[in-house]
Short mmCIF file of C-alpha atoms in Angstrom, two decimals:
data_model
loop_
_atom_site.label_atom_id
_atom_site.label_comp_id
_atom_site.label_asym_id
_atom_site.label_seq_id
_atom_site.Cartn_x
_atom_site.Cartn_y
_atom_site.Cartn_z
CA UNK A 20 80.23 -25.37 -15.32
CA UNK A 21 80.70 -29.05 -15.87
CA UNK A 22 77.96 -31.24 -15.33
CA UNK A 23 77.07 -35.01 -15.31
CA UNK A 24 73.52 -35.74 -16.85
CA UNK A 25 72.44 -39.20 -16.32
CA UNK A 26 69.49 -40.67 -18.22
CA UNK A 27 66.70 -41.90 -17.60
CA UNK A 28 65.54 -40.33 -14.38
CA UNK A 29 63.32 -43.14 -13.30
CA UNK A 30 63.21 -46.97 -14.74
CA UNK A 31 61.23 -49.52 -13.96
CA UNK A 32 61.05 -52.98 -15.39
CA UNK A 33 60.57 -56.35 -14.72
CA UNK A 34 62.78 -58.77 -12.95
CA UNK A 35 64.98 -60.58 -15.53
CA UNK A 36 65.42 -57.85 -18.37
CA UNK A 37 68.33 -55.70 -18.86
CA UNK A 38 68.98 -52.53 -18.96
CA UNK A 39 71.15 -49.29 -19.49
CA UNK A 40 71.06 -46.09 -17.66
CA UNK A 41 73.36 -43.12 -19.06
CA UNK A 42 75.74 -40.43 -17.74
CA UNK A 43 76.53 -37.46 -19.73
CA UNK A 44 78.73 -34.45 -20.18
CA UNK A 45 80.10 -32.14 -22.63
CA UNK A 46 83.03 -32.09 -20.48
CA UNK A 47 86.27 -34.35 -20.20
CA UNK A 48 86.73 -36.37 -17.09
CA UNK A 49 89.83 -38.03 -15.78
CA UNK A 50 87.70 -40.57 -13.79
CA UNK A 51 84.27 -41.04 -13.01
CA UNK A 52 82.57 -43.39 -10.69
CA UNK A 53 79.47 -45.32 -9.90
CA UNK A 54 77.46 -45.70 -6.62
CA UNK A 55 74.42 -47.28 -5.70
CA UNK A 56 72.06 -45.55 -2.82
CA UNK A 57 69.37 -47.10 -1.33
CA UNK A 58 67.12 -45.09 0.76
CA UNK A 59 67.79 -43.39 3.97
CA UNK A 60 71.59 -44.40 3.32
CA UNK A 61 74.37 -43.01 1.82
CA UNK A 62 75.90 -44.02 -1.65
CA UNK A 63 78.35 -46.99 -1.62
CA UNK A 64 80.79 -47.16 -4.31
CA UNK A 65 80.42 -49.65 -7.36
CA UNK A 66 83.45 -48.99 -9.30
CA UNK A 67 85.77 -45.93 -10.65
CA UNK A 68 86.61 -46.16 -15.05
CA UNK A 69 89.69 -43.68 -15.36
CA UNK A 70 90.94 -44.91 -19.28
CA UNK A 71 88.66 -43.84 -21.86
CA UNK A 72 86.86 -46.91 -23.71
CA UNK A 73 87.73 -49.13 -20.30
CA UNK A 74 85.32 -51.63 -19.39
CA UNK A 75 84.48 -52.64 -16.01
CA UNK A 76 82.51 -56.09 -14.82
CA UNK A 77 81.22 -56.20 -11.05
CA UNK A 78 78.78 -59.64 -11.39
CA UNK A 79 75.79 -58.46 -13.97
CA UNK A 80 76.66 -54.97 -14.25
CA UNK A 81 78.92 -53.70 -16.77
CA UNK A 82 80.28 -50.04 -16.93
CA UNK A 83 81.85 -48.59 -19.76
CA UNK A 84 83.76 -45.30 -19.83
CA UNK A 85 83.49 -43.41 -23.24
CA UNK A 86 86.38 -43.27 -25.66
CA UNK A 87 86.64 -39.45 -25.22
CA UNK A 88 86.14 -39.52 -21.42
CA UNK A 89 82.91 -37.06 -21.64
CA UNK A 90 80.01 -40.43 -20.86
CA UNK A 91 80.05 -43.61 -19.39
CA UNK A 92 77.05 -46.48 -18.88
CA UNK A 93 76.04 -49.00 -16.72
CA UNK A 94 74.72 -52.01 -18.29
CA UNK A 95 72.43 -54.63 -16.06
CA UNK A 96 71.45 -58.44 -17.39
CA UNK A 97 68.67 -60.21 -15.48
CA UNK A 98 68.16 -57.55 -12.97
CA UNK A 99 66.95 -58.60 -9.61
CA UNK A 100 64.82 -56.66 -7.12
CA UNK A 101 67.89 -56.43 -5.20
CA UNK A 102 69.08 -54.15 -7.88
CA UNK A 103 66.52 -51.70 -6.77
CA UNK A 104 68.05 -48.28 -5.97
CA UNK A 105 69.68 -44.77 -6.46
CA UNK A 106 72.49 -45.02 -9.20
CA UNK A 107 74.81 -41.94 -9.36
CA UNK A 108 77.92 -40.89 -11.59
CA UNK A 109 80.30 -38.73 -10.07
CA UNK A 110 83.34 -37.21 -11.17
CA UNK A 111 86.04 -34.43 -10.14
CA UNK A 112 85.60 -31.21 -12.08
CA UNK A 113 88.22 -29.02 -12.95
CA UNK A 114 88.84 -27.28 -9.39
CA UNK A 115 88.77 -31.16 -7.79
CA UNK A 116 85.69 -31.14 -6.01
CA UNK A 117 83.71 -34.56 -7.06
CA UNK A 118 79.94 -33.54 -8.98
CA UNK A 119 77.12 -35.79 -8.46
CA UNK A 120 75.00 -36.37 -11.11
CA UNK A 121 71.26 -36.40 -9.79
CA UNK A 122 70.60 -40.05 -10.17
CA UNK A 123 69.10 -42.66 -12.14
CA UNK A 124 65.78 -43.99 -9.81
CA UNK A 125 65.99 -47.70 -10.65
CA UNK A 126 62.91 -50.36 -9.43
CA UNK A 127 62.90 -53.89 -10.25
CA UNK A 128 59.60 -55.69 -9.84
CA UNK A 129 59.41 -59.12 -8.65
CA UNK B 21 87.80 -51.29 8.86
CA UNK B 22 84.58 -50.55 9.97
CA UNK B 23 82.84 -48.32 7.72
CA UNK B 24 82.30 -44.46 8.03
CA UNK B 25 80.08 -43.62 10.87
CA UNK B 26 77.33 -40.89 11.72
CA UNK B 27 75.78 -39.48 14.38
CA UNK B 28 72.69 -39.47 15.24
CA UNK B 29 71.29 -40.70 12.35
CA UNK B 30 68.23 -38.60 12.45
CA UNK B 31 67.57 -35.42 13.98
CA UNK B 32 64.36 -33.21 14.57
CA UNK B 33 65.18 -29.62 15.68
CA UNK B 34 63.09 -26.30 15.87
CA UNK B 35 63.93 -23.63 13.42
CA UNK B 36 66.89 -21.34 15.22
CA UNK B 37 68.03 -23.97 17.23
CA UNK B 38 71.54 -24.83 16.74
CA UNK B 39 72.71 -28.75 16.02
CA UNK B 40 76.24 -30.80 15.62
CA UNK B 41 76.86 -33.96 13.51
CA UNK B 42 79.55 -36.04 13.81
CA UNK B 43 81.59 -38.14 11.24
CA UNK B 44 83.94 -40.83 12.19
CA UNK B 45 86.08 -41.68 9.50
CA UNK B 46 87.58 -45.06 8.32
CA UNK B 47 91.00 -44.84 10.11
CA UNK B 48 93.09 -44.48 7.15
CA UNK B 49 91.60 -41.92 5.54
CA UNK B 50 93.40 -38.38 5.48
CA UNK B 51 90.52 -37.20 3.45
CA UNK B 52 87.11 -36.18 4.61
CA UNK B 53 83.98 -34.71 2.88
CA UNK B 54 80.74 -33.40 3.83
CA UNK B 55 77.84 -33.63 1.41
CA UNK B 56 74.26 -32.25 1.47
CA UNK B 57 71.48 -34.40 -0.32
CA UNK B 58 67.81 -33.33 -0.72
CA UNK B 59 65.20 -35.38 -2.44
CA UNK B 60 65.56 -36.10 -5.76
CA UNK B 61 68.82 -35.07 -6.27
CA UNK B 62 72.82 -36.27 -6.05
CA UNK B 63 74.91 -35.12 -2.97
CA UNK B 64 76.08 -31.73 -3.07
CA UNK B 65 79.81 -30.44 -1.77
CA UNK B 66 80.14 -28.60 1.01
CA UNK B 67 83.77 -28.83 2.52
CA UNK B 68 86.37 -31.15 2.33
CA UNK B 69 89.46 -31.90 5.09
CA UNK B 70 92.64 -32.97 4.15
CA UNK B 71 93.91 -33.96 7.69
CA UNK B 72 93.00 -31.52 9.98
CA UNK B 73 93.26 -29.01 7.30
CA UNK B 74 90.01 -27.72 5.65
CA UNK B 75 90.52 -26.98 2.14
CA UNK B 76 87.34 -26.12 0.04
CA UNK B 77 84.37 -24.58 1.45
CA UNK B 78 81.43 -24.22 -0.66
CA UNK B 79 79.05 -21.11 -1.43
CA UNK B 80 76.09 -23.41 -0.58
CA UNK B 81 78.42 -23.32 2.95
CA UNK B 82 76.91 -20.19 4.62
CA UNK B 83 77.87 -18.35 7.53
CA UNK B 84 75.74 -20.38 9.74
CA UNK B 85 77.79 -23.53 9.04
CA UNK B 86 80.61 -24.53 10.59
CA UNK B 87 82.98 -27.58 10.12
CA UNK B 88 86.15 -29.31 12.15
CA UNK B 89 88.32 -31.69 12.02
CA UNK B 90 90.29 -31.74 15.39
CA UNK B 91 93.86 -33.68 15.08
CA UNK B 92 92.85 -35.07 11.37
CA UNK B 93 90.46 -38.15 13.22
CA UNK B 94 86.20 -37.39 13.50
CA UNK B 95 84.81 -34.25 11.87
CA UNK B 96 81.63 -32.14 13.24
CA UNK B 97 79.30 -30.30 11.07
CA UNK B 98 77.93 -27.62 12.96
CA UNK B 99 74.49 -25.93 11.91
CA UNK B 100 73.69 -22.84 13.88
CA UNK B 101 70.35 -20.61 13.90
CA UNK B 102 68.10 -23.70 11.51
CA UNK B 103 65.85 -22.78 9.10
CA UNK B 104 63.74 -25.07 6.94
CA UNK B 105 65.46 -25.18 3.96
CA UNK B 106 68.45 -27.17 5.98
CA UNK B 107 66.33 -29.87 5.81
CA UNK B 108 68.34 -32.84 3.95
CA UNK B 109 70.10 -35.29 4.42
CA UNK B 110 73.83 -34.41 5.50
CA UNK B 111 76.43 -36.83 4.38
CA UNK B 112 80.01 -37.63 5.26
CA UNK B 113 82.59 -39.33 3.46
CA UNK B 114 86.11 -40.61 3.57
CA UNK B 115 88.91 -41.59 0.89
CA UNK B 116 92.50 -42.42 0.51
CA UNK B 117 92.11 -42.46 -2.71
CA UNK B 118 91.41 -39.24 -4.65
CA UNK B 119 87.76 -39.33 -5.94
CA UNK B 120 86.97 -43.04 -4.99
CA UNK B 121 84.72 -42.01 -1.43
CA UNK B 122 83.14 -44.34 0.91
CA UNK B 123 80.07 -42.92 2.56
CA UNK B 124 78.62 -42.90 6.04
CA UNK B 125 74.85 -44.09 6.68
CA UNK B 126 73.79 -39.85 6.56
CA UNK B 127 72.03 -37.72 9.57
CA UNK B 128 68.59 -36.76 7.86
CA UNK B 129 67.81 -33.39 9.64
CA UNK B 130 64.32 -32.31 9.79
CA UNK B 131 63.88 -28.51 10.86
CA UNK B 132 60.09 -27.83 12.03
#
């Protein structure tokens, strides 16, 4: 069964740091993509990495796609409390249905 | 383009009551997805329409779900007999695209 582990489960930090949050899998993806969730809505789409070692820039967030297609991260400089939210990888497994990982819960405090 | 849509956005029902959602699609889309979220966890499939056409169905999908997609436009996710576990939030989403979706707001359904 392929899954997508992401990493850490919950982060909180302070407005103005950076950080990285992880997705994992001992599988090979031909895509995978980002969304952001806040609550009581659904996921809106950040950005899709499809060539392994690609690197994407949306504003302060940078995703990378690993070199062997099996990770990618999400990098964040200065965050901002409006960066608070739900990030999930998703990808299409091997019978093209698109996994969700479960989420990385990220709060910024002010 | 004016976004996916769903409605209601929340719904309380009684356990064995029966309940419809609906998903409006952005216009373009030939593909459409239904998704099951609970808390603390990522969406989860449950069926997927190419056009009219329904083409996966999951095993989380039981008998008591049912879903359309009359003339390839809005879908309805139908939820007969409710029992407490269906309690999540039910998601819809649409793509041109293969894998690249763009989400509706959700209907959170609360069975008592």
């Amino acid at each position: 069964t392929q899954l997508l582990e992401q990493s850490p489960q919950f982060l909180s930090i302070q407005e103005g740091e950076n950080l990285t949050v992880y997705c994992n899998s001992s599988s090979v993806f031909s895509s995978l993509q980002w969304y952001r969730q806040e609550p009581g809505e659904g996921p809106v789409l950040l950005v899709t990495v499809v060539t392994g070692g690609e690197v994407k820039k949306l504003k302060r967030l940078t995703f990378q796609f690993g070199d062997a297609r099996k990770d990618s991260s999400l990098h964040i400089t200065a965050a901002q409390p409006g960066d608070t939210g739900l990030y999930l990888c998703a990808g299409p497994n091997r019978d093209d249905k698109i996994i969700f990982g479960k989420g990385t819960r990220l709060h910024i405090l002010p | 383009d004016t976004g996916v849509s769903q409605n209601p956005r929340h719904k309380i029902t009684k356990r064995g009551q029966n309940v419809t959602f609906r998903c409006d699609p952005i216009s373009e889309h030939n593909r459409l997805y239904w998704y099951r979220q609970t808390l603390g966890q990522g969406p989860e499939f449950l069926t997927y329409f190419q056009n009219e056409a329904q083409l996966e169905k999951s095993r989380l999908l039981s008998d008591r779900f049912s879903a359309e997609r009359p003339k390839g436009s809005f879908s309805t996710l139908e939820i007969q007999r409710t029992e407490q576990g269906d309690s999540a939030m039910y998601l819809c989403a649409s793509s041109r695209r293969f894998a690249e979706q763009y989400f509706g707001p959700g209907t959170r359904l609360t069975v008592t």
